[in-house]
Structures are given as structure tokens and as C-alpha cells.
mmCIF file of C-alpha atoms and ligand atoms in Angstrom:
data_model
loop_
_atom_site.group_PDB
_atom_site.id
_atom_site.type_symbol
_atom_site.label_atom_id
_atom_site.label_comp_id
_atom_site.label_asym_id
_atom_site.label_seq_id
_atom_site.Cartn_x
_atom_site.Cartn_y
_atom_site.Cartn_z
ATOM 1 C CA MET A 3 16.448 -27.670 -19.563
ATOM 2 C CA ALA A 4 15.998 -23.973 -20.332
ATOM 3 C CA ARG A 5 18.752 -21.750 -19.004
ATOM 4 C CA ARG A 6 17.368 -19.040 -16.717
ATOM 5 C CA LYS A 7 18.076 -15.427 -17.443
ATOM 6 C CA LYS A 8 20.738 -13.706 -15.368
ATOM 7 C CA ILE A 9 19.708 -10.126 -14.608
ATOM 8 C CA TYR A 10 22.660 -8.895 -12.599
ATOM 9 C CA GLU A 11 25.841 -10.223 -11.037
ATOM 10 C CA GLY A 12 26.882 -8.344 -7.905
ATOM 11 C CA LYS A 13 29.798 -8.852 -5.523
ATOM 12 C CA ALA A 14 27.989 -11.233 -3.162
ATOM 13 C CA LYS A 15 24.804 -12.151 -5.053
ATOM 14 C CA THR A 16 23.562 -12.996 -8.522
ATOM 15 C CA LEU A 17 20.022 -12.086 -9.572
ATOM 16 C CA TYR A 18 18.021 -14.238 -11.973
ATOM 17 C CA GLU A 19 14.615 -13.699 -13.532
ATOM 18 C CA GLY A 20 11.960 -15.259 -11.274
ATOM 19 C CA PRO A 21 9.232 -17.727 -12.280
ATOM 20 C CA GLU A 22 6.536 -15.028 -12.442
ATOM 21 C CA PRO A 23 6.613 -11.416 -13.643
ATOM 22 C CA GLY A 24 7.669 -9.106 -10.829
ATOM 23 C CA THR A 25 9.759 -11.762 -9.095
ATOM 24 C CA ILE A 26 13.503 -12.295 -8.909
ATOM 25 C CA ILE A 27 15.671 -15.127 -7.624
ATOM 26 C CA GLN A 28 18.561 -14.003 -5.402
ATOM 27 C CA TYR A 29 21.488 -16.436 -5.394
ATOM 28 C CA PHE A 30 23.915 -15.926 -2.474
ATOM 29 C CA LYS A 31 27.530 -16.501 -3.512
ATOM 30 C CA ASP A 32 30.459 -17.457 -1.278
ATOM 31 C CA ASP A 33 32.446 -14.474 -2.567
ATOM 32 C CA ALA A 34 33.563 -11.982 0.046
ATOM 33 C CA THR A 35 34.815 -8.533 -0.896
ATOM 34 C CA ALA A 36 35.893 -5.544 1.163
ATOM 35 C CA PHE A 37 37.257 -2.048 0.612
ATOM 36 C CA ASN A 38 35.295 -1.646 -2.640
ATOM 37 C CA ALA A 39 36.459 -5.083 -3.894
ATOM 38 C CA GLU A 40 40.192 -4.391 -3.319
ATOM 39 C CA LYS A 41 40.214 -7.412 -0.975
ATOM 40 C CA LYS A 42 38.575 -10.598 -2.251
ATOM 41 C CA ALA A 43 38.170 -14.213 -1.152
ATOM 42 C CA VAL A 44 35.853 -17.164 -1.520
ATOM 43 C CA ILE A 45 34.579 -18.267 1.872
ATOM 44 C CA GLU A 46 32.912 -21.647 1.699
ATOM 45 C CA GLY A 47 29.472 -21.624 3.268
ATOM 46 C CA LYS A 48 29.064 -17.829 3.517
ATOM 47 C CA GLY A 49 26.328 -17.760 0.860
ATOM 48 C CA VAL A 50 24.314 -20.429 2.662
ATOM 49 C CA LEU A 51 24.586 -18.605 5.997
ATOM 50 C CA ASN A 52 23.623 -15.235 4.528
ATOM 51 C CA ASN A 53 20.668 -16.762 2.666
ATOM 52 C CA MET A 54 19.337 -18.298 5.893
ATOM 53 C CA LEU A 55 20.067 -15.245 8.045
ATOM 54 C CA SER A 56 18.560 -12.801 5.570
ATOM 55 C CA GLU A 57 15.439 -14.987 5.412
ATOM 56 C CA TYR A 58 15.255 -14.952 9.226
ATOM 57 C CA PHE A 59 15.483 -11.158 9.485
ATOM 58 C CA MET A 60 13.196 -10.410 6.525
ATOM 59 C CA VAL A 61 10.490 -12.812 7.797
ATOM 60 C CA GLY A 62 10.732 -11.255 11.265
ATOM 61 C CA LEU A 63 10.380 -7.763 9.821
ATOM 62 C CA THR A 64 7.367 -8.817 7.738
ATOM 63 C CA ASN A 65 5.789 -10.327 10.861
ATOM 64 C CA ILE A 66 6.037 -7.051 12.757
ATOM 65 C CA GLY A 67 4.620 -5.100 9.806
ATOM 66 C CA VAL A 68 7.774 -3.778 8.140
ATOM 67 C CA PRO A 69 7.393 -4.421 4.400
ATOM 68 C CA THR A 70 10.229 -6.303 2.678
ATOM 69 C CA HIS A 71 10.900 -7.819 -0.739
ATOM 70 C CA PHE A 72 11.157 -11.364 0.662
ATOM 71 C CA ILE A 73 8.706 -13.979 -0.657
ATOM 72 C CA LYS A 74 10.246 -17.350 0.221
ATOM 73 C CA ARG A 75 13.497 -19.243 0.463
ATOM 74 C CA LEU A 76 13.865 -21.699 -2.410
ATOM 75 C CA ASN A 77 16.888 -23.707 -1.308
ATOM 76 C CA MET A 78 20.171 -23.398 0.588
ATOM 77 C CA ARG A 79 21.468 -20.588 -1.601
ATOM 78 C CA GLU A 80 18.462 -18.991 -3.249
ATOM 79 C CA GLN A 81 15.429 -16.983 -2.288
ATOM 80 C CA LEU A 82 12.488 -15.636 -4.242
ATOM 81 C CA VAL A 83 11.961 -11.894 -3.819
ATOM 82 C CA ARG A 84 9.807 -9.146 -5.290
ATOM 83 C CA ALA A 85 11.403 -7.207 -8.108
ATOM 84 C CA VAL A 86 11.919 -3.613 -6.971
ATOM 85 C CA GLU A 87 13.318 -0.392 -8.349
ATOM 86 C CA ILE A 88 16.308 0.109 -6.077
ATOM 87 C CA ILE A 89 16.712 3.603 -4.596
ATOM 88 C CA PRO A 90 20.376 4.417 -5.378
ATOM 89 C CA LEU A 91 21.287 4.930 -1.713
ATOM 90 C CA GLU A 92 22.907 2.810 0.974
ATOM 91 C CA VAL A 93 21.058 3.581 4.168
ATOM 92 C CA ILE A 94 23.311 3.142 7.206
ATOM 93 C CA VAL A 95 22.066 3.197 10.795
ATOM 94 C CA ARG A 96 24.595 3.474 13.615
ATOM 95 C CA ASN A 97 24.074 2.882 17.334
ATOM 96 C CA TYR A 98 27.758 2.858 18.293
ATOM 97 C CA ALA A 99 30.702 4.536 16.552
ATOM 98 C CA ALA A 100 32.690 2.176 14.299
ATOM 99 C CA GLY A 101 34.190 1.901 10.837
ATOM 100 C CA THR A 102 34.169 4.970 8.632
ATOM 101 C CA MET A 103 32.246 7.102 11.123
ATOM 102 C CA ALA A 104 34.699 6.432 13.951
ATOM 103 C CA LYS A 105 37.556 7.337 11.596
ATOM 104 C CA ARG A 106 35.891 10.389 10.049
ATOM 105 C CA LEU A 107 34.936 11.960 13.372
ATOM 106 C CA GLY A 108 37.801 10.659 15.526
ATOM 107 C CA ILE A 109 35.514 8.776 17.922
ATOM 108 C CA ASP A 110 36.719 5.557 19.607
ATOM 109 C CA GLU A 111 35.128 2.439 18.103
ATOM 110 C CA GLY A 112 32.424 1.124 20.399
ATOM 111 C CA THR A 113 31.403 4.526 21.828
ATOM 112 C CA GLN A 114 27.622 4.582 22.227
ATOM 113 C CA LEU A 115 26.021 7.349 20.172
ATOM 114 C CA PRO A 116 23.564 9.759 21.842
ATOM 115 C CA ARG A 117 20.860 8.368 19.525
ATOM 116 C CA PRO A 118 20.763 6.242 16.381
ATOM 117 C CA ILE A 119 22.338 8.160 13.509
ATOM 118 C CA VAL A 120 21.191 7.538 9.935
ATOM 119 C CA GLU A 121 23.594 8.205 7.075
ATOM 120 C CA TYR A 122 23.157 7.953 3.319
ATOM 121 C CA CYS A 123 25.774 6.912 0.757
ATOM 122 C CA LEU A 124 25.314 7.087 -2.985
ATOM 123 C CA LYS A 125 25.384 3.586 -4.489
ATOM 124 C CA ASP A 126 28.239 4.001 -6.928
ATOM 125 C CA ASP A 127 31.154 1.559 -6.809
ATOM 126 C CA LYS A 128 33.274 3.703 -9.141
ATOM 127 C CA LEU A 129 33.092 6.549 -6.616
ATOM 128 C CA GLY A 130 33.436 4.234 -3.592
ATOM 129 C CA ASP A 131 29.844 4.865 -2.385
ATOM 130 C CA PRO A 132 30.405 8.434 -1.127
ATOM 131 C CA LEU A 133 28.534 9.826 1.880
ATOM 132 C CA VAL A 134 25.825 12.267 0.740
ATOM 133 C CA THR A 135 23.434 14.593 2.541
ATOM 134 C CA GLU A 136 19.674 14.956 2.133
ATOM 135 C CA GLU A 137 20.445 18.173 0.225
ATOM 136 C CA HIS A 138 22.329 16.175 -2.426
ATOM 137 C CA ILE A 139 19.557 13.576 -2.535
ATOM 138 C CA ALA A 140 16.858 16.219 -3.066
ATOM 139 C CA ALA A 141 18.873 18.361 -5.491
ATOM 140 C CA PHE A 142 19.882 15.451 -7.711
ATOM 141 C CA GLY A 143 16.452 13.793 -7.451
ATOM 142 C CA TRP A 144 17.712 10.431 -6.142
ATOM 143 C CA ALA A 145 14.657 10.306 -3.855
ATOM 144 C CA SER A 146 11.749 12.653 -3.057
ATOM 145 C CA GLN A 147 11.075 14.252 0.335
ATOM 146 C CA GLN A 148 8.220 11.775 0.885
ATOM 147 C CA ASP A 149 10.618 8.910 0.021
ATOM 148 C CA MET A 150 13.157 10.265 2.531
ATOM 149 C CA ASP A 151 10.518 10.395 5.287
ATOM 150 C CA ASP A 152 9.548 6.788 4.513
ATOM 151 C CA ILE A 153 13.192 5.650 4.291
ATOM 152 C CA LEU A 154 14.025 7.190 7.679
ATOM 153 C CA SER A 155 11.005 5.553 9.274
ATOM 154 C CA LEU A 156 11.831 2.139 7.725
ATOM 155 C CA ALA A 157 15.492 2.416 8.765
ATOM 156 C CA LEU A 158 14.620 3.188 12.402
ATOM 157 C CA ARG A 159 12.037 0.388 12.575
ATOM 158 C CA VAL A 160 14.581 -2.083 11.175
ATOM 159 C CA ASN A 161 17.097 -0.794 13.727
ATOM 160 C CA ASP A 162 14.747 -1.335 16.674
ATOM 161 C CA PHE A 163 13.839 -4.815 15.452
ATOM 162 C CA LEU A 164 17.395 -5.939 14.715
ATOM 163 C CA ALA A 165 18.852 -4.407 17.877
ATOM 164 C CA GLY A 166 16.196 -6.186 19.971
ATOM 165 C CA VAL A 167 16.611 -9.554 18.261
ATOM 166 C CA MET A 168 20.383 -9.345 18.619
ATOM 167 C CA TYR A 169 20.239 -8.210 22.245
ATOM 168 C CA GLY A 170 18.119 -11.294 22.960
ATOM 169 C CA VAL A 171 21.028 -13.535 21.908
ATOM 170 C CA GLY A 172 23.787 -11.545 23.599
ATOM 171 C CA ILE A 173 24.878 -9.528 20.568
ATOM 172 C CA LYS A 174 25.227 -5.753 20.284
ATOM 173 C CA LEU A 175 24.054 -4.192 17.001
ATOM 174 C CA ILE A 176 26.755 -1.621 16.291
ATOM 175 C CA ASP A 177 25.534 -0.534 12.849
ATOM 176 C CA PHE A 178 24.074 -1.882 9.609
ATOM 177 C CA LYS A 179 23.285 -1.006 6.033
ATOM 178 C CA ILE A 180 20.015 -1.598 4.201
ATOM 179 C CA GLU A 181 18.796 -0.912 0.717
ATOM 180 C CA ILE A 182 15.319 0.259 -0.107
ATOM 181 C CA GLY A 183 13.241 -0.596 -3.180
ATOM 182 C CA ARG A 184 10.185 0.936 -4.775
ATOM 183 C CA VAL A 185 7.263 -1.288 -5.748
ATOM 184 C CA TYR A 186 4.089 -0.413 -7.588
ATOM 185 C CA ASP A 187 0.712 -1.778 -6.492
ATOM 186 C CA GLY A 188 -1.784 -0.569 -9.094
ATOM 187 C CA ASP A 189 -1.806 3.233 -8.951
ATOM 188 C CA PHE A 190 0.184 3.284 -5.723
ATOM 189 C CA GLN A 191 3.875 3.050 -5.056
ATOM 190 C CA ARG A 192 5.565 2.306 -1.777
ATOM 191 C CA LEU A 193 8.996 1.647 -0.393
ATOM 192 C CA ILE A 194 10.080 -1.680 1.064
ATOM 193 C CA VAL A 195 13.263 -3.173 2.527
ATOM 194 C CA ALA A 196 15.205 -4.963 -0.238
ATOM 195 C CA ASP A 197 18.595 -6.588 -0.945
ATOM 196 C CA GLU A 198 19.752 -8.554 2.137
ATOM 197 C CA ILE A 199 20.246 -8.242 5.882
ATOM 198 C CA SER A 200 23.151 -10.397 7.031
ATOM 199 C CA PRO A 201 26.455 -10.174 8.927
ATOM 200 C CA ASP A 202 27.925 -8.954 5.608
ATOM 201 C CA SER A 203 26.033 -5.704 6.063
ATOM 202 C CA CYS A 204 25.919 -5.341 9.879
ATOM 203 C CA ARG A 205 28.438 -4.910 12.671
ATOM 204 C CA LEU A 206 27.678 -7.383 15.440
ATOM 205 C CA TRP A 207 29.715 -7.636 18.656
ATOM 206 C CA ASP A 208 29.319 -10.274 21.323
ATOM 207 C CA ILE A 209 28.108 -8.406 24.424
ATOM 208 C CA ALA A 210 30.103 -10.522 26.904
ATOM 209 C CA THR A 211 33.482 -10.574 25.133
ATOM 210 C CA GLY A 212 33.364 -7.884 22.439
ATOM 211 C CA ARG A 213 34.203 -10.553 19.822
ATOM 212 C CA LYS A 214 33.328 -9.398 16.312
ATOM 213 C CA LEU A 215 30.771 -11.623 14.557
ATOM 214 C CA ASP A 216 30.498 -9.794 11.227
ATOM 215 C CA LYS A 217 32.378 -8.973 8.037
ATOM 216 C CA ASP A 218 35.042 -7.036 9.965
ATOM 217 C CA VAL A 219 36.463 -10.526 10.732
ATOM 218 C CA PHE A 220 37.290 -10.710 7.009
ATOM 219 C CA ARG A 221 38.121 -7.013 6.518
ATOM 220 C CA ARG A 222 40.569 -7.034 9.447
ATOM 221 C CA ASP A 223 41.832 -10.660 9.275
ATOM 222 C CA LEU A 224 40.446 -11.600 12.691
ATOM 223 C CA GLY A 225 39.911 -15.332 12.086
ATOM 224 C CA SER A 226 37.288 -17.502 10.455
ATOM 225 C CA LEU A 227 34.357 -15.623 8.929
ATOM 226 C CA THR A 228 32.337 -18.828 8.627
ATOM 227 C CA ASP A 229 32.781 -19.498 12.360
ATOM 228 C CA ALA A 230 31.614 -15.972 13.196
ATOM 229 C CA TYR A 231 28.499 -16.149 10.981
ATOM 230 C CA THR A 232 27.748 -19.691 12.190
ATOM 231 C CA GLU A 233 27.848 -18.380 15.765
ATOM 232 C CA VAL A 234 25.221 -15.734 14.900
ATOM 233 C CA ALA A 235 23.073 -18.304 13.066
ATOM 234 C CA THR A 236 23.315 -20.821 15.894
ATOM 235 C CA ARG A 237 22.397 -18.291 18.585
ATOM 236 C CA LEU A 238 19.351 -17.227 16.555
ATOM 237 C CA GLY A 239 18.339 -20.861 16.035
ATOM 238 C CA VAL A 240 18.728 -20.504 12.264
ATOM 239 C CA MET A 241 21.322 -23.307 12.176
ATOM 240 C CA PRO A 242 21.127 -26.257 14.539
ATOM 241 C CA LYS A 243 24.012 -26.406 17.051
ATOM 242 C CA GLY A 244 27.026 -28.306 15.776
ATOM 243 C CA SER A 245 26.031 -28.142 12.099
ATOM 244 C CA THR A 246 28.262 -26.662 9.431
ATOM 245 C CA PRO A 247 26.722 -24.638 6.628
ATOM 246 C CA MET A 248 28.543 -26.581 3.937
ATOM 247 C CA ALA A 249 28.265 -30.052 5.471
ATOM 248 C CA ARG A 250 28.632 -32.638 2.748
ATOM 249 C CA PRO A 251 27.374 -36.233 2.782
ATOM 250 C CA LYS A 252 29.965 -38.542 4.394
ATOM 251 C CA LEU A 253 31.160 -41.693 2.686
ATOM 252 C CA ILE A 254 30.314 -44.809 4.664
ATOM 253 C CA ASN A 255 32.930 -47.583 4.407
HETATM 254 O O1 C5P B 316 32.194 1.106 6.505
HETATM 255 P P1 C5P B 316 31.166 1.761 7.349
HETATM 256 O O2 C5P B 316 31.585 1.980 8.769
HETATM 257 O O3 C5P B 316 30.626 3.037 6.728
HETATM 258 O O4 C5P B 316 29.933 0.726 7.375
HETATM 259 C C1 C5P B 316 28.782 0.944 8.170
HETATM 260 C C2 C5P B 316 27.917 -0.311 8.084
HETATM 261 O O5 C5P B 316 27.380 -0.466 6.788
HETATM 262 C C3 C5P B 316 28.689 -1.601 8.382
HETATM 263 O O6 C5P B 316 27.833 -2.489 9.093
HETATM 264 C C4 C5P B 316 28.997 -2.165 7.010
HETATM 265 O O7 C5P B 316 29.082 -3.585 7.030
HETATM 266 C C5 C5P B 316 27.797 -1.690 6.204
HETATM 267 N N1 C5P B 316 28.131 -1.432 4.794
HETATM 268 C C6 C5P B 316 27.714 -2.304 3.811
HETATM 269 N N2 C5P B 316 28.012 -2.069 2.500
HETATM 270 C C7 C5P B 316 28.707 -0.981 2.140
HETATM 271 C C8 C5P B 316 29.148 -0.073 3.127
HETATM 272 C C9 C5P B 316 28.846 -0.329 4.457
HETATM 273 O O8 C5P B 316 27.048 -3.298 4.106
HETATM 274 N N3 C5P B 316 28.976 -0.770 0.847
#
């Protein structure tokens, strides 16, 4: 059997060359990292959950007309996606203060913001993904003004979609991060949602209890990350109730 070509190994995913030009296979690993990889663990089943959840969100976005890189899920851990040129920015949308914003501005976590706030961080692990302004982005040519208009519009559409879907299952969307990719269709180029959308890259709080159902469970040692992600997947109907993401065949005596 021919070995497939690995294109890139990231912290939570590995990318392989896809079966056709312009396609890529995303493999979701069980590796969890936080604080720029200072904290690491392997969490059995996380890759499966994120693969299924990212599929769910990307398909939903496509269905409401928000373009994404998603083509199809291949198996429990892999999905086929369009190859894109990644814009070197992490696009963060916040509805409630939390994490670095709460700390930076001295706002209590959970305070509702007057309106969704979009922030940009430069994708650079060595620098710890620093917060940048649109001035930096324009001056250093990381994205054009037209790109920034499109990115803002995509980010706010994703926010409305995700916030609504989550609200429907009793979960508050505190904030999230997306990545944007450029694709070329003939003479035209456009921007689409890429990478993944999963509890690794969102903050999700149960509306009734305030319980955290996202990667903060790992970052802050709040219990089982698999249980938290399974709860999100079960509420969305992505995983049947009572199933475990890494269920193995049982031996019958
Ligand atoms: O850490 P911070 O509060 O800036 O994170 C805001 C949101 O972006 C959180 O939902 C977090 O999970 C996500 N994020 C991410 N990847 C990063 C930084 C933040 O998914 N490198």
C-alpha cells in the first residue's frame, strides 16, 4: 500500500495530501495542548468528537450559505476538505468577556459585551499568537482591506449561526476562534471558513448551571474533557445518547 504524503503536523490535527488535487485530508488527533503547548495531554476520544462536531458545524454553515472548506467526513477521525491558503490570522469573536480579554481589560468572566467584538491574533506560535490591530494587518500585508471586510462578515455570520445553534441546546456561546482560507476559482478568489470549529476553539457554558463544556475544562483542570465534549455532541444529536466516542468492541464470553 502506498504511504500517503503528510503535509503538516499541527498540535491537534495532521494534514495529508487528499485523493484529488486541491483536496486535503484532516486527521483529528487526541492530543490536547494549552498555553501555547506548555500543557499537554492525550485525551482518548477527543479527535473523534472534534471530527464529528466540526463536520456538524461546517455542514450547517454551508447549508445557510456560509462557505467552508468542508467536503465530507471520511471516517471517525478524518475529513476531506478543500486545500486553502490560510490567512495568517486567528479570528476571535466574543459575546461575553472571558479568557485573555477578561484578563486584559479587567472585566469579570461571563459579563455580556455590548455587542460581539472581533479580535485578530497573528498566527505565530513562537510569538504566542499576539493580538494585532487592522493597522498591523494592512501595514504588513497579512490581508487586504477587501479581505478584512469579508473576514468580518464571515466571522459575524458564523457567530450568529453558532450562537443560535448552541442556544437551541441550552448552551451559551461565550467566544470562539476561526481561521479563514483563500481559494481560487478560475480567475476569482474568495475567502472561506477553514480549519475546524469544535469545543477546542470555542467557549461553551451550560445556560442552566454555568458548567464549562469546552477546552477550559482541560486548561483549568475542571474534570473530564471527554465528558464535556460528549455532552455537547449528545445535545446536538451528533452522538447518540449513552455512546462513548472511543467505544471498542466488547469480548463475548
Ligand atoms: O484565550 P482567549 O480568551 O484569547 O481565547 C478566545 C477564544 O479563542 C477561546 O474560545 C479559545 O478557545 C479560542 N482560541 C483558540 N486558539 C487559540 C487562541 C484562542 O481556539 N490559539
